[in-house]
mmCIF file of C-alpha atoms in Angstrom:
data_model
loop_
_atom_site.group_PDB
_atom_site.id
_atom_site.type_symbol
_atom_site.label_atom_id
_atom_site.label_comp_id
_atom_site.label_asym_id
_atom_site.label_seq_id
_atom_site.Cartn_x
_atom_site.Cartn_y
_atom_site.Cartn_z
ATOM 1 C CA MET A 1 -0.026 0.070 -0.122
ATOM 2 C CA SER A 2 1.614 3.283 -1.034
ATOM 3 C CA ILE A 3 0.773 6.661 0.810
ATOM 4 C CA ASN A 4 1.972 10.193 -0.419
ATOM 5 C CA PHE A 5 3.190 11.873 2.826
ATOM 6 C CA SER A 6 4.885 14.699 0.857
ATOM 7 C CA GLY A 7 3.098 17.595 2.627
ATOM 8 C CA LYS A 8 4.286 18.238 6.223
ATOM 9 C CA GLN A 9 2.047 20.222 8.258
ATOM 10 C CA GLY A 10 3.749 22.133 11.155
ATOM 11 C CA THR A 11 6.342 20.769 13.512
ATOM 12 C CA GLU A 12 7.175 16.992 13.329
ATOM 13 C CA ARG A 13 6.249 14.981 16.629
ATOM 14 C CA VAL A 14 8.392 12.706 18.303
ATOM 15 C CA VAL A 15 7.121 9.254 18.234
ATOM 16 C CA GLY A 16 7.281 6.972 21.330
ATOM 17 C CA VAL A 17 7.026 3.311 20.765
ATOM 18 C CA VAL A 18 5.662 0.968 23.584
ATOM 19 C CA GLY A 19 7.419 -2.194 22.291
ATOM 20 C CA GLY A 20 8.977 -5.556 22.850
ATOM 21 C CA MET A 21 5.591 -7.530 22.339
ATOM 22 C CA GLY A 22 7.452 -9.339 20.689
ATOM 23 C CA PRO A 23 10.892 -7.678 20.019
ATOM 24 C CA GLU A 24 10.983 -8.837 16.341
ATOM 25 C CA ALA A 25 7.607 -7.404 15.675
ATOM 26 C CA THR A 26 8.809 -4.082 17.011
ATOM 27 C CA ALA A 27 11.734 -4.120 14.792
ATOM 28 C CA ASP A 28 9.329 -4.836 11.864
ATOM 29 C CA PHE A 29 7.201 -1.761 12.798
ATOM 30 C CA TYR A 30 10.372 0.485 12.758
ATOM 31 C CA LEU A 31 11.790 -0.745 9.708
ATOM 32 C CA LYS A 32 8.430 -0.323 7.967
ATOM 33 C CA LEU A 33 8.134 3.286 9.512
ATOM 34 C CA LEU A 34 11.412 3.960 7.842
ATOM 35 C CA ALA A 35 10.582 2.561 4.631
ATOM 36 C CA ILE A 36 7.612 4.951 3.996
ATOM 37 C CA THR A 37 9.185 7.984 5.455
ATOM 38 C CA PRO A 38 10.072 10.401 2.720
ATOM 39 C CA ALA A 39 13.736 10.851 3.329
ATOM 40 C CA SER A 40 17.078 11.401 1.460
ATOM 41 C CA ARG A 41 19.224 11.742 4.494
ATOM 42 C CA ASP A 42 19.194 10.775 8.226
ATOM 43 C CA GLN A 43 17.690 14.253 9.360
ATOM 44 C CA ASP A 44 14.702 13.715 7.309
ATOM 45 C CA HIS A 45 13.396 10.683 9.406
ATOM 46 C CA LEU A 46 11.440 11.109 12.438
ATOM 47 C CA ARG A 47 12.624 11.124 15.915
ATOM 48 C CA VAL A 48 11.601 7.769 17.351
ATOM 49 C CA ILE A 49 12.095 6.570 20.954
ATOM 50 C CA ILE A 50 11.588 2.841 21.345
ATOM 51 C CA ASP A 51 11.016 1.078 24.666
ATOM 52 C CA SER A 52 11.343 -2.630 23.495
ATOM 53 C CA ASN A 53 10.701 -4.296 26.774
ATOM 54 C CA ALA A 54 10.273 -8.057 26.324
ATOM 55 C CA LYS A 55 9.639 -8.371 29.960
ATOM 56 C CA VAL A 56 6.109 -7.202 29.566
ATOM 57 C CA PRO A 57 3.810 -10.104 30.961
ATOM 58 C CA ASP A 58 2.049 -12.288 28.367
ATOM 59 C CA ARG A 59 -0.928 -10.503 27.064
ATOM 60 C CA VAL A 60 -2.918 -13.488 25.961
ATOM 61 C CA ALA A 61 -2.293 -15.318 29.432
ATOM 62 C CA ALA A 62 -3.483 -12.152 31.335
ATOM 63 C CA ILE A 63 -6.550 -11.569 29.206
ATOM 64 C CA LEU A 64 -7.648 -15.273 29.523
ATOM 65 C CA GLY A 65 -7.108 -15.063 33.125
ATOM 66 C CA GLU A 66 -4.028 -17.376 33.348
ATOM 67 C CA GLY A 67 -1.233 -14.617 33.984
ATOM 68 C CA GLU A 68 -0.105 -11.527 35.449
ATOM 69 C CA SER A 69 -1.662 -8.163 34.241
ATOM 70 C CA PRO A 70 0.707 -5.996 32.031
ATOM 71 C CA VAL A 71 -1.113 -2.855 32.895
ATOM 72 C CA LEU A 72 1.332 -1.313 35.324
ATOM 73 C CA ILE A 73 4.429 -2.022 33.005
ATOM 74 C CA LEU A 74 2.549 -0.698 30.058
ATOM 75 C CA GLN A 75 1.707 2.323 31.934
ATOM 76 C CA SER A 76 5.114 2.962 33.251
ATOM 77 C CA MET A 77 6.490 2.385 29.602
ATOM 78 C CA ALA A 78 4.141 4.863 28.331
ATOM 79 C CA ARG A 79 5.029 7.677 30.901
ATOM 80 C CA GLY A 80 8.721 6.993 30.547
ATOM 81 C CA LEU A 81 8.424 7.636 26.685
ATOM 82 C CA GLN A 82 6.520 10.856 27.505
ATOM 83 C CA SER A 83 9.060 11.951 30.126
ATOM 84 C CA LEU A 84 11.772 11.481 27.205
ATOM 85 C CA GLY A 85 9.992 13.772 24.939
ATOM 86 C CA ALA A 86 7.512 11.658 22.873
ATOM 87 C CA ASP A 87 4.601 13.587 21.530
ATOM 88 C CA LEU A 88 2.600 10.663 20.579
ATOM 89 C CA LEU A 89 2.635 6.845 21.454
ATOM 90 C CA VAL A 90 2.213 3.669 19.379
ATOM 91 C CA ILE A 91 2.002 0.008 20.512
ATOM 92 C CA PRO A 92 2.919 -2.508 17.843
ATOM 93 C CA CYS A 93 1.008 -5.263 19.455
ATOM 94 C CA ASN A 94 -2.674 -5.926 18.601
ATOM 95 C CA THR A 95 -3.386 -7.986 21.683
ATOM 96 C CA ALA A 96 -2.084 -5.195 24.065
ATOM 97 C CA HIS A 97 -4.775 -2.854 22.652
ATOM 98 C CA TYR A 98 -7.102 -4.559 25.254
ATOM 99 C CA TYR A 99 -5.281 -2.192 27.817
ATOM 100 C CA TYR A 100 -5.442 0.786 25.346
ATOM 101 C CA GLU A 101 -7.554 2.882 27.828
ATOM 102 C CA ASP A 102 -5.237 2.044 30.661
ATOM 103 C CA VAL A 103 -2.347 3.242 28.577
ATOM 104 C CA GLN A 104 -3.959 6.474 27.277
ATOM 105 C CA SER A 105 -5.147 7.299 30.900
ATOM 106 C CA ALA A 106 -1.353 7.133 32.097
ATOM 107 C CA VAL A 107 -0.275 10.006 29.744
ATOM 108 C CA THR A 108 -1.239 13.437 28.254
ATOM 109 C CA ILE A 109 -0.270 12.717 24.904
ATOM 110 C CA PRO A 110 -2.182 10.755 22.155
ATOM 111 C CA VAL A 111 -1.941 7.031 21.727
ATOM 112 C CA LEU A 112 -2.718 5.765 18.257
ATOM 113 C CA HIS A 113 -5.116 2.853 18.134
ATOM 114 C CA MET A 114 -4.291 0.025 15.778
ATOM 115 C CA GLN A 115 -7.504 -1.686 15.318
ATOM 116 C CA LYS A 116 -9.299 1.641 14.451
ATOM 117 C CA ALA A 117 -6.473 2.432 11.905
ATOM 118 C CA VAL A 118 -6.680 -1.009 10.355
ATOM 119 C CA VAL A 119 -10.549 -0.544 9.798
ATOM 120 C CA ALA A 120 -10.199 2.775 8.473
ATOM 121 C CA SER A 121 -7.541 1.553 6.059
ATOM 122 C CA ILE A 122 -9.874 -1.172 4.787
ATOM 123 C CA GLN A 123 -12.763 1.506 4.370
ATOM 124 C CA ARG A 124 -10.334 3.955 2.480
ATOM 125 C CA THR A 125 -9.180 1.046 0.206
ATOM 126 C CA ALA A 126 -12.756 0.069 -0.493
ATOM 127 C CA ALA A 127 -13.729 3.567 -1.298
ATOM 128 C CA ASP A 128 -10.838 3.881 -3.720
ATOM 129 C CA HIS A 129 -11.683 0.543 -5.556
ATOM 130 C CA PRO A 130 -15.308 0.346 -5.708
ATOM 131 C CA ASN A 131 -14.908 -2.812 -7.715
ATOM 132 C CA LEU A 132 -13.572 -4.731 -4.654
ATOM 133 C CA ASP A 133 -15.783 -6.148 -2.076
ATOM 134 C CA TYR A 134 -14.343 -5.925 1.446
ATOM 135 C CA SER A 135 -17.493 -6.559 3.324
ATOM 136 C CA ARG A 136 -16.299 -9.980 4.574
ATOM 137 C CA VAL A 137 -12.859 -9.985 6.063
ATOM 138 C CA GLY A 138 -10.847 -12.826 7.638
ATOM 139 C CA LEU A 139 -8.999 -12.093 10.797
ATOM 140 C CA LEU A 140 -5.786 -14.051 11.964
ATOM 141 C CA ALA A 141 -4.985 -12.948 15.557
ATOM 142 C CA THR A 142 -4.383 -14.317 18.891
ATOM 143 C CA THR A 143 -7.074 -16.030 20.879
ATOM 144 C CA ALA A 144 -7.239 -13.112 23.183
ATOM 145 C CA THR A 145 -7.795 -10.765 20.288
ATOM 146 C CA LEU A 146 -10.586 -12.809 19.234
ATOM 147 C CA HIS A 147 -12.068 -13.182 22.576
ATOM 148 C CA THR A 148 -12.071 -9.535 23.389
ATOM 149 C CA LYS A 149 -13.481 -8.672 19.831
ATOM 150 C CA LEU A 150 -10.961 -5.958 19.379
ATOM 151 C CA TYR A 151 -11.460 -5.733 15.750
ATOM 152 C CA GLN A 152 -15.150 -6.594 15.610
ATOM 153 C CA ILE A 153 -16.077 -3.507 17.656
ATOM 154 C CA TYR A 154 -14.809 -1.238 14.907
ATOM 155 C CA ALA A 155 -15.607 -3.465 11.967
ATOM 156 C CA GLU A 156 -19.298 -3.733 12.785
ATOM 157 C CA GLU A 157 -19.514 -0.061 13.098
ATOM 158 C CA ALA A 158 -18.196 0.095 9.440
ATOM 159 C CA GLY A 159 -20.611 -2.574 8.182
ATOM 160 C CA ILE A 160 -17.701 -5.282 7.845
ATOM 161 C CA VAL A 161 -18.213 -8.906 8.640
ATOM 162 C CA ILE A 162 -15.369 -10.386 10.564
ATOM 163 C CA ILE A 163 -14.694 -14.207 9.804
ATOM 164 C CA VAL A 164 -12.497 -16.019 12.405
ATOM 165 C CA PRO A 165 -11.163 -19.498 12.512
ATOM 166 C CA ASN A 166 -12.850 -22.335 14.130
ATOM 167 C CA ALA A 167 -11.422 -23.414 17.615
ATOM 168 C CA VAL A 168 -9.331 -26.154 16.386
ATOM 169 C CA THR A 169 -7.868 -24.188 13.495
ATOM 170 C CA GLN A 170 -7.190 -21.215 16.013
ATOM 171 C CA GLU A 171 -5.291 -23.390 18.331
ATOM 172 C CA GLN A 172 -3.449 -25.788 16.073
ATOM 173 C CA PHE A 173 -2.633 -23.399 13.277
ATOM 174 C CA VAL A 174 -2.850 -19.710 14.313
ATOM 175 C CA THR A 175 -1.712 -20.094 18.023
ATOM 176 C CA ALA A 176 0.862 -22.516 16.999
ATOM 177 C CA GLY A 177 1.977 -20.463 14.184
ATOM 178 C CA ILE A 178 2.540 -17.436 16.203
ATOM 179 C CA LYS A 179 4.351 -19.273 18.779
ATOM 180 C CA ALA A 180 6.561 -20.712 15.953
ATOM 181 C CA VAL A 181 7.329 -17.233 14.787
ATOM 182 C CA LYS A 182 8.310 -15.937 18.375
ATOM 183 C CA ALA A 183 10.624 -18.948 18.782
ATOM 184 C CA GLY A 184 12.434 -18.071 15.385
ATOM 185 C CA ASP A 185 10.893 -20.877 13.276
ATOM 186 C CA ARG A 186 9.605 -18.872 10.346
ATOM 187 C CA SER A 187 9.279 -21.984 8.249
ATOM 188 C CA THR A 188 6.840 -23.777 10.531
ATOM 189 C CA GLY A 189 5.153 -20.462 11.188
ATOM 190 C CA ARG A 190 4.484 -19.643 7.780
ATOM 191 C CA ARG A 191 3.223 -23.061 7.013
ATOM 192 C CA LEU A 192 0.671 -22.993 9.724
ATOM 193 C CA ILE A 193 -0.516 -19.441 9.149
ATOM 194 C CA HIS A 194 -0.961 -19.944 5.504
ATOM 195 C CA GLN A 195 -3.025 -22.869 6.122
ATOM 196 C CA ALA A 196 -5.172 -20.912 8.552
ATOM 197 C CA ALA A 197 -5.577 -18.171 6.052
ATOM 198 C CA LYS A 198 -6.792 -20.532 3.349
ATOM 199 C CA GLU A 199 -9.397 -21.859 5.571
ATOM 200 C CA LEU A 200 -10.722 -18.420 6.205
ATOM 201 C CA ILE A 201 -10.744 -17.858 2.367
ATOM 202 C CA ASP A 202 -12.595 -21.236 1.895
ATOM 203 C CA ASN A 203 -15.091 -19.774 4.329
ATOM 204 C CA GLY A 204 -15.742 -16.553 2.291
ATOM 205 C CA ALA A 205 -13.080 -14.006 3.445
ATOM 206 C CA GLN A 206 -12.388 -11.500 0.844
ATOM 207 C CA VAL A 207 -9.388 -10.199 2.425
ATOM 208 C CA ILE A 208 -7.222 -11.168 5.387
ATOM 209 C CA ILE A 209 -6.153 -9.058 8.384
ATOM 210 C CA ALA A 210 -2.841 -10.006 9.792
ATOM 211 C CA GLY A 211 -4.033 -9.107 13.124
ATOM 212 C CA CYS A 212 -1.087 -10.164 15.169
ATOM 213 C CA THR A 213 2.078 -8.329 14.704
ATOM 214 C CA GLU A 214 4.078 -11.569 14.494
ATOM 215 C CA ILE A 215 1.898 -12.699 11.334
ATOM 216 C CA PRO A 216 3.136 -10.282 8.838
ATOM 217 C CA LEU A 217 6.474 -11.719 9.233
ATOM 218 C CA VAL A 218 5.336 -14.936 7.609
ATOM 219 C CA LEU A 219 2.170 -13.628 5.525
ATOM 220 C CA ALA A 220 2.552 -10.755 3.243
ATOM 221 C CA ASP A 221 0.221 -9.381 0.582
ATOM 222 C CA GLY A 222 0.802 -11.533 -2.672
ATOM 223 C CA ASP A 223 1.297 -14.744 -0.592
ATOM 224 C CA ILE A 224 -2.299 -15.859 -0.985
ATOM 225 C CA SER A 225 -5.263 -15.511 -3.190
ATOM 226 C CA VAL A 226 -6.743 -12.510 -1.513
ATOM 227 C CA SER A 227 -5.349 -9.381 -0.285
ATOM 228 C CA VAL A 228 -3.484 -9.220 3.134
ATOM 229 C CA ILE A 229 -3.939 -6.199 5.306
ATOM 230 C CA ASP A 230 -0.613 -5.776 7.392
ATOM 231 C CA SER A 231 -1.650 -4.289 10.680
ATOM 232 C CA THR A 232 2.084 -3.293 11.523
ATOM 233 C CA GLU A 233 2.198 -1.553 8.121
ATOM 234 C CA VAL A 234 -1.123 0.173 8.657
ATOM 235 C CA LEU A 235 0.039 1.385 12.082
ATOM 236 C CA ALA A 236 3.364 2.710 10.685
ATOM 237 C CA GLU A 237 1.328 4.605 8.021
ATOM 238 C CA ALA A 238 -0.926 6.059 10.758
ATOM 239 C CA THR A 239 2.087 6.892 12.846
ATOM 240 C CA LEU A 240 3.762 8.872 9.875
ATOM 241 C CA ARG A 241 0.633 10.707 9.219
ATOM 242 C CA ALA A 242 0.263 11.730 12.993
ATOM 243 C CA ALA A 243 3.850 12.635 13.276
ATOM 244 C CA MET A 244 3.725 14.786 10.341
ATOM 245 C CA GLY A 245 0.596 16.661 11.151
ATOM 246 C CA SER A 246 -2.655 14.815 11.487
ATOM 247 C CA LEU A 247 -3.863 13.043 14.667
ATOM 248 C CA SER A 248 -7.093 11.817 12.925
ATOM 249 C CA GLU A 249 -6.040 8.227 13.475
ATOM 250 C CA ARG A 250 -6.350 8.690 17.239
ATOM 251 C CA ARG A 251 -9.187 7.040 19.018
#
């Protein structure tokens, strides 16, 4: 997806990244932000402050009532980034957005909202390509993201039907695939995630959201028979827009 960010409006904002969930996904976000920034020299890039804290308690376990809450650590990270000069925050982890309000309440700067940005991106794409039908969207994400309906909340408002894997596929392919990627086994992760995506397509999905930031590491647009919406890339695009002038992506 290409976006023209040629017109800067006012002073650039410093970006703070509440990261480490997981570390490779945070690096992927930063690389994607760099790739879309209009820059011909170092000084043209944004100032980005990254707290890649891999010690944040497991978000899935916490949401499912099986582990420690990450709220206090996420809030501490957010406040720390603000104290270092961040003007806006991003969280390149879909599941962590269950705690979005807790993070936003801890700071006085805006926190961009990943799921809202993704749904808005789908709406823009559908408007630009009226011949495409994006009314039925498959979602590959953690069990906690599905359980808390982080995407469904915004998709339903936009008239989009979200299709999710059945329980067996979710556990044996999506969850296992995400764990494989986190463990550094991209080959297994790719095989499992692609199989889950195929099942969603067979069930009527016209586009797939890579709704966990590990998934775009093994599933990219062009890999399967329908378009793939990379939630990490969408967040990077929303971040650049916000940093260069518009905070319309804020929740």
